[in-house]
PDB file of C-alpha atoms in Angstrom:
ATOM      1  CA  MET R  24      85.419  95.759 208.615  1.00 61.00           C
ATOM      2  CA  ASP R  25      86.839  99.289 208.292  1.00 83.00           C
ATOM      3  CA  LEU R  26      89.742  98.339 210.549  1.00 83.00           C
ATOM      4  CA  PHE R  27      90.637  95.423 208.254  1.00 80.00           C
ATOM      5  CA  THR R  28      90.295  97.597 205.138  1.00 81.00           C
ATOM      6  CA  ASP R  29      92.452 100.295 206.727  1.00 84.00           C
ATOM      7  CA  PHE R  30      95.064  97.704 207.678  1.00 83.00           C
ATOM      8  CA  LEU R  31      95.184  96.347 204.113  1.00 79.00           C
ATOM      9  CA  ALA R  32      95.472  99.866 202.702  1.00 82.00           C
ATOM     10  CA  TRP R  33      98.448 100.439 205.024  1.00 84.00           C
ATOM     11  CA  ALA R  34     100.079  97.016 204.524  1.00 83.00           C
ATOM     12  CA  TRP R  35      99.645  96.453 200.785  1.00 81.00           C
ATOM     13  CA  PRO R  36     102.125  99.133 199.594  1.00 82.00           C
ATOM     14  CA  ARG R  37     104.746  97.645 201.930  1.00 86.00           C
ATOM     15  CA  HIS R  38     104.386  94.356 200.081  1.00 84.00           C
ATOM     16  CA  LEU R  39     105.861  96.160 197.065  1.00 84.00           C
ATOM     17  CA  ASN R  40     109.172  96.543 198.904  1.00 87.00           C
ATOM     18  CA  PRO R  41     111.610  94.144 197.191  1.00 86.00           C
ATOM     19  CA  LEU R  42     113.116  93.189 200.567  1.00 88.00           C
ATOM     20  CA  SER R  43     109.878  91.449 201.517  1.00 87.00           C
ATOM     21  CA  TRP R  44     110.135  89.376 198.320  1.00 86.00           C
ATOM     22  CA  TYR R  45     113.693  88.289 199.132  1.00 88.00           C
ATOM     23  CA  VAL R  46     113.150  87.623 202.838  1.00 89.00           C
ATOM     24  CA  ARG R  47     110.048  85.424 202.633  1.00 88.00           C
ATOM     25  CA  PRO R  48     111.655  82.336 200.985  1.00 87.00           C
ATOM     26  CA  LEU R  49     114.451  82.449 203.567  1.00 89.00           C
ATOM     27  CA  PHE R  50     111.922  81.607 206.277  1.00 93.00           C
ATOM     28  CA  PHE R  51     112.050  78.040 204.983  1.00 92.00           C
ATOM     29  CA  LEU R  52     115.452  77.674 206.707  1.00 93.00           C
ATOM     30  CA  PRO R  53     114.235  78.154 210.289  1.00 96.00           C
ATOM     31  CA  ILE R  54     111.017  76.288 209.469  1.00 96.00           C
ATOM     32  CA  ALA R  55     113.074  73.304 208.306  1.00 95.00           C
ATOM     33  CA  TYR R  56     115.318  73.533 211.365  1.00 95.00           C
ATOM     34  CA  PHE R  57     112.461  73.725 213.874  1.00 97.00           C
ATOM     35  CA  CYS R  58     110.743  70.788 212.189  1.00 97.00           C
ATOM     36  CA  TRP R  59     113.981  68.788 212.210  1.00 95.00           C
ATOM     37  CA  THR R  60     114.487  69.486 215.921  1.00 95.00           C
ATOM     38  CA  HIS R  61     110.763  69.000 216.711  1.00 97.00           C
ATOM     39  CA  ARG R  62     110.126  72.414 218.233  1.00 97.00           C
ATOM     40  CA  PRO R  63     106.474  73.190 217.469  1.00 96.00           C
ATOM     41  CA  VAL R  64     106.302  76.455 219.431  1.00 97.00           C
ATOM     42  CA  LEU R  65     109.283  77.972 217.595  1.00 97.00           C
ATOM     43  CA  LEU R  66     107.922  76.553 214.324  1.00 97.00           C
ATOM     44  CA  SER R  67     104.576  78.282 214.940  1.00 96.00           C
ATOM     45  CA  LEU R  68     106.274  81.584 215.754  1.00 97.00           C
ATOM     46  CA  THR R  69     108.378  81.341 212.585  1.00 96.00           C
ATOM     47  CA  ILE R  70     105.317  80.664 210.427  1.00 94.00           C
ATOM     48  CA  ALA R  71     103.546  83.642 212.016  1.00 94.00           C
ATOM     49  CA  ALA R  72     106.614  85.794 211.302  1.00 94.00           C
ATOM     50  CA  MET R  73     106.698  84.598 207.687  1.00 91.00           C
ATOM     51  CA  LEU R  74     103.010  85.396 207.193  1.00 88.00           C
ATOM     52  CA  SER R  75     103.457  88.883 208.616  1.00 89.00           C
ATOM     53  CA  SER R  76     106.710  89.643 206.784  1.00 88.00           C
ATOM     54  CA  PHE R  77     104.987  91.198 203.796  1.00 83.00           C
ATOM     55  CA  PHE R  78     104.415  94.413 205.761  1.00 86.00           C
ATOM     56  CA  TRP R  79     107.620  94.633 207.823  1.00 89.00           C
ATOM     57  CA  PHE R  80     109.392  96.946 205.403  1.00 90.00           C
ATOM     58  CA  PRO R  81     108.450 100.508 204.486  1.00 90.00           C
ATOM     59  CA  ALA R  82     106.634 101.208 201.263  1.00 87.00           C
ATOM     60  CA  PRO R  83     109.260 101.746 198.559  1.00 87.00           C
ATOM     61  CA  GLU R  84     109.823 105.195 197.124  1.00 88.00           C
ATOM     62  CA  SER R  85     109.970 103.818 193.590  1.00 87.00           C
ATOM     63  CA  ILE R  86     108.130 100.714 192.486  1.00 84.00           C
ATOM     64  CA  ASP R  87     109.355  98.134 190.011  1.00 86.00           C
ATOM     65  CA  PRO R  88     106.576  98.063 187.377  1.00 90.00           C
ATOM     66  CA  ALA R  89     106.828  94.281 187.021  1.00 91.00           C
ATOM     67  CA  MET R  90     106.481  93.750 190.793  1.00 89.00           C
ATOM     68  CA  ALA R  91     103.548  96.148 190.829  1.00 88.00           C
ATOM     69  CA  GLY R  92     101.976  94.128 187.992  1.00 92.00           C
ATOM     70  CA  VAL R  93     102.341  90.868 189.930  1.00 91.00           C
ATOM     71  CA  LEU R  94     100.816  92.341 193.061  1.00 87.00           C
ATOM     72  CA  GLU R  95      97.996  93.914 191.083  1.00 87.00           C
ATOM     73  CA  MET R  96      97.223  90.465 189.642  1.00 88.00           C
ATOM     74  CA  GLU R  97      97.219  88.998 193.177  1.00 85.00           C
ATOM     75  CA  ARG R  98      95.037  91.824 194.482  1.00 83.00           C
ATOM     76  CA  LYS R  99      92.505  91.230 191.701  1.00 85.00           C
ATOM     77  CA  LEU R 100      92.471  87.489 192.389  1.00 82.00           C
ATOM     78  CA  PHE R 101      91.659  88.094 196.049  1.00 79.00           C
ATOM     79  CA  ALA R 102      89.265  90.982 195.453  1.00 80.00           C
ATOM     80  CA  ASP R 103      87.223  89.015 192.908  1.00 81.00           C
ATOM     81  CA  PRO R 104      88.117  85.345 193.411  1.00 79.00           C
ATOM     82  CA  THR R 105      87.544  82.908 190.591  1.00 80.00           C
ATOM     83  CA  TRP R 106      87.652  79.135 190.608  1.00 78.00           C
ATOM     84  CA  VAL R 107      91.397  79.410 189.907  1.00 74.00           C
ATOM     85  CA  THR R 108      91.892  81.306 193.168  1.00 75.00           C
ATOM     86  CA  TRP R 109      89.897  78.773 195.163  1.00 81.00           C
ATOM     87  CA  ALA R 110      91.628  75.846 193.461  1.00 81.00           C
ATOM     88  CA  THR R 111      95.177  77.114 193.959  1.00 81.00           C
ATOM     89  CA  LEU R 112      94.873  78.749 197.377  1.00 81.00           C
ATOM     90  CA  PRO R 113      95.049  75.395 199.249  1.00 87.00           C
ATOM     91  CA  LEU R 114      98.419  74.755 197.584  1.00 87.00           C
ATOM     92  CA  VAL R 115     100.083  77.278 199.925  1.00 86.00           C
ATOM     93  CA  PRO R 116      99.283  75.419 203.172  1.00 91.00           C
ATOM     94  CA  ALA R 117      99.884  72.120 201.333  1.00 93.00           C
ATOM     95  CA  LEU R 118     103.396  73.284 200.416  1.00 92.00           C
ATOM     96  CA  LEU R 119     104.089  74.436 203.961  1.00 94.00           C
ATOM     97  CA  GLY R 120     102.667  71.212 205.415  1.00 95.00           C
ATOM     98  CA  SER R 121     104.727  69.096 203.013  1.00 96.00           C
ATOM     99  CA  LEU R 122     107.863  71.035 203.895  1.00 95.00           C
ATOM    100  CA  CYS R 123     107.219  70.547 207.596  1.00 96.00           C
ATOM    101  CA  ALA R 124     106.454  66.838 207.154  1.00 96.00           C
ATOM    102  CA  ALA R 125     109.612  66.229 205.128  1.00 95.00           C
ATOM    103  CA  PHE R 126     111.881  67.813 207.705  1.00 95.00           C
ATOM    104  CA  TRP R 127     109.924  66.555 210.721  1.00 95.00           C
ATOM    105  CA  HIS R 128     110.486  63.017 209.414  1.00 94.00           C
ATOM    106  CA  ARG R 129     114.085  63.959 208.607  1.00 93.00           C
ATOM    107  CA  SER R 130     114.019  63.396 204.887  1.00 94.00           C
ATOM    108  CA  LEU R 131     116.415  65.915 203.394  1.00 94.00           C
ATOM    109  CA  GLY R 132     115.725  64.630 199.892  1.00 94.00           C
ATOM    110  CA  TRP R 133     111.971  65.222 200.144  1.00 95.00           C
ATOM    111  CA  GLY R 134     112.646  68.549 201.826  1.00 94.00           C
ATOM    112  CA  LEU R 135     114.693  69.691 198.836  1.00 95.00           C
ATOM    113  CA  ILE R 136     112.047  68.423 196.411  1.00 95.00           C
ATOM    114  CA  VAL R 137     109.291  70.300 198.258  1.00 95.00           C
ATOM    115  CA  ILE R 138     111.310  73.520 198.561  1.00 93.00           C
ATOM    116  CA  ASN R 139     112.512  73.617 194.964  1.00 95.00           C
ATOM    117  CA  GLY R 140     109.297  72.237 193.494  1.00 94.00           C
ATOM    118  CA  GLY R 141     107.132  74.625 195.486  1.00 92.00           C
ATOM    119  CA  LEU R 142     109.151  77.709 194.634  1.00 92.00           C
ATOM    120  CA  ALA R 143     109.356  76.668 190.957  1.00 94.00           C
ATOM    121  CA  LEU R 144     105.559  76.181 190.900  1.00 92.00           C
ATOM    122  CA  LYS R 145     105.099  79.625 192.475  1.00 90.00           C
ATOM    123  CA  ILE R 146     107.225  81.166 189.726  1.00 93.00           C
ATOM    124  CA  ALA R 147     105.327  79.259 187.013  1.00 92.00           C
ATOM    125  CA  TRP R 148     101.928  80.126 188.534  1.00 89.00           C
ATOM    126  CA  THR R 149     102.843  83.809 188.767  1.00 91.00           C
ATOM    127  CA  VAL R 150     104.097  83.943 185.175  1.00 93.00           C
ATOM    128  CA  ALA R 151     100.988  82.085 183.974  1.00 89.00           C
ATOM    129  CA  ASN R 152      98.685  84.536 185.755  1.00 88.00           C
ATOM    130  CA  SER R 153     100.526  87.828 185.254  1.00 90.00           C
ATOM    131  CA  GLY R 154     102.471  87.276 182.045  1.00 91.00           C
ATOM    132  CA  GLN R 155     105.831  88.945 181.570  1.00 93.00           C
ATOM    133  CA  ASP R 156     105.493  90.727 184.923  1.00 93.00           C
ATOM    134  CA  GLY R 157     105.643  87.323 186.629  1.00 91.00           C
ATOM    135  CA  LEU R 158     109.324  87.075 185.741  1.00 93.00           C
ATOM    136  CA  ALA R 159     109.901  89.578 188.566  1.00 92.00           C
ATOM    137  CA  THR R 160     109.556  86.609 190.954  1.00 91.00           C
ATOM    138  CA  LEU R 161     112.356  84.690 189.242  1.00 92.00           C
ATOM    139  CA  LEU R 162     115.265  86.380 191.051  1.00 93.00           C
ATOM    140  CA  PRO R 163     113.912  86.461 194.644  1.00 92.00           C
ATOM    141  CA  LEU R 164     112.404  82.967 194.503  1.00 92.00           C
ATOM    142  CA  GLY R 165     115.287  81.544 192.469  1.00 93.00           C
ATOM    143  CA  LEU R 166     117.753  82.978 194.959  1.00 94.00           C
ATOM    144  CA  GLY R 167     115.684  81.451 197.758  1.00 91.00           C
ATOM    145  CA  MET R 168     115.935  78.063 196.023  1.00 93.00           C
ATOM    146  CA  VAL R 169     119.712  78.375 195.697  1.00 95.00           C
ATOM    147  CA  VAL R 170     120.223  79.476 199.315  1.00 94.00           C
ATOM    148  CA  MET R 171     117.953  76.739 200.695  1.00 93.00           C
ATOM    149  CA  THR R 172     119.522  74.006 198.572  1.00 95.00           C
ATOM    150  CA  ALA R 173     123.046  75.135 199.453  1.00 96.00           C
ATOM    151  CA  ALA R 174     122.195  75.293 203.172  1.00 95.00           C
ATOM    152  CA  VAL R 175     120.564  71.844 203.244  1.00 94.00           C
ATOM    153  CA  VAL R 176     123.407  70.238 201.252  1.00 95.00           C
ATOM    154  CA  ALA R 177     126.053  71.957 203.417  1.00 96.00           C
ATOM    155  CA  VAL R 178     124.417  70.795 206.655  1.00 94.00           C
ATOM    156  CA  ALA R 179     123.974  67.285 205.244  1.00 93.00           C
ATOM    157  CA  ARG R 180     127.668  67.076 204.379  1.00 93.00           C
ATOM    158  CA  TRP R 181     128.768  68.658 207.658  1.00 94.00           C
ATOM    159  CA  ARG R 182     126.625  66.305 209.742  1.00 92.00           C
ATOM    160  CA  SER R 183     127.099  63.275 207.415  1.00 92.00           C
ATOM    161  CA  LEU R 184     123.353  63.035 206.792  1.00 90.00           C
ATOM    162  CA  PRO R 185     121.979  61.254 203.730  1.00 88.00           C
ATOM    163  CA  LEU R 186     120.211  63.301 201.052  1.00 87.00           C
ATOM    164  CA  SER R 187     117.776  60.433 200.613  1.00 82.00           C
ATOM    165  CA  LEU R 188     114.022  60.319 200.185  1.00 83.00           C
ATOM    166  CA  THR R 189     113.586  58.144 203.246  1.00 77.00           C
ATOM    167  CA  GLY R 190     113.132  59.817 206.569  1.00 66.00           C
ATOM    168  CA  HIS R 191     115.215  59.078 209.605  1.00 61.00           C
ATOM    169  CA  ARG R 192     113.378  59.863 212.814  1.00 51.00           C
ATOM    170  CA  ASN R 193     116.515  59.290 214.862  1.00 52.00           C
ATOM    171  CA  GLY R 194     118.779  61.777 213.116  1.00 47.00           C
ATOM    172  CA  GLY R 195     120.197  59.312 210.599  1.00 46.00           C
ATOM    173  CA  ARG R 196     121.312  56.733 213.144  1.00 49.00           C
ATOM    174  CA  GLU R 197     119.734  53.401 212.437  1.00 45.00           C
ATOM    175  CA  GLU R 198     118.335  51.536 215.392  1.00 46.00           C
ATOM    176  CA  HIS R 199     118.623  47.784 215.260  1.00 41.00           C
ATOM    177  CA  ALA R 200     116.543  45.367 217.234  1.00 45.00           C
ATOM    178  CA  PRO R 201     118.564  43.092 219.450  1.00 49.00           C
ATOM    179  CA  ALA R 202     119.324  39.755 217.893  1.00 48.00           C
ATOM    180  CA  THR R 203     117.268  36.880 219.211  1.00 52.00           C
ATOM    181  CA  THR R 204     118.801  33.551 219.996  1.00 51.00           C
ATOM    182  CA  ARG R 205     117.268  30.259 219.059  1.00 46.00           C
TER     183      ARG R 205
END
């Protein structure tokens, strides 16, 4: 257990680096792409990279007090979990699973709903649990929403894909059964 505690003591200050806050939402782009192209190995590697990205960057020399407040709230929730922690923790894999399902089934509309809804809920949850400090998530997550939406819409227009809520397993090309004769 000391190894895990030592790792957390090393990794946690790196999570305060603002770059980790801006990079994490951008992982939704390759996740969406690897789901769309049905590449489970690359999808798994991308998810592992996203989960480890909170400690990629060095600990910052100066810490934004609001970001520190948000992470202190998260640390307390995990150190002494309440029913709120246990009730909301499954939402993270549910969001990721919903994102993967939407793009795996080639529904750009549902993909955008999941991305924007999930990131908006993360902002709201953080503000609700850490007060004014939670607004520190607004810029990195809001920027992630804008980048993801712009990328999905640009690819949809470029590839003439519908931004519908129905999935197209065949890349948007409808398959028709041969007509039968009487």
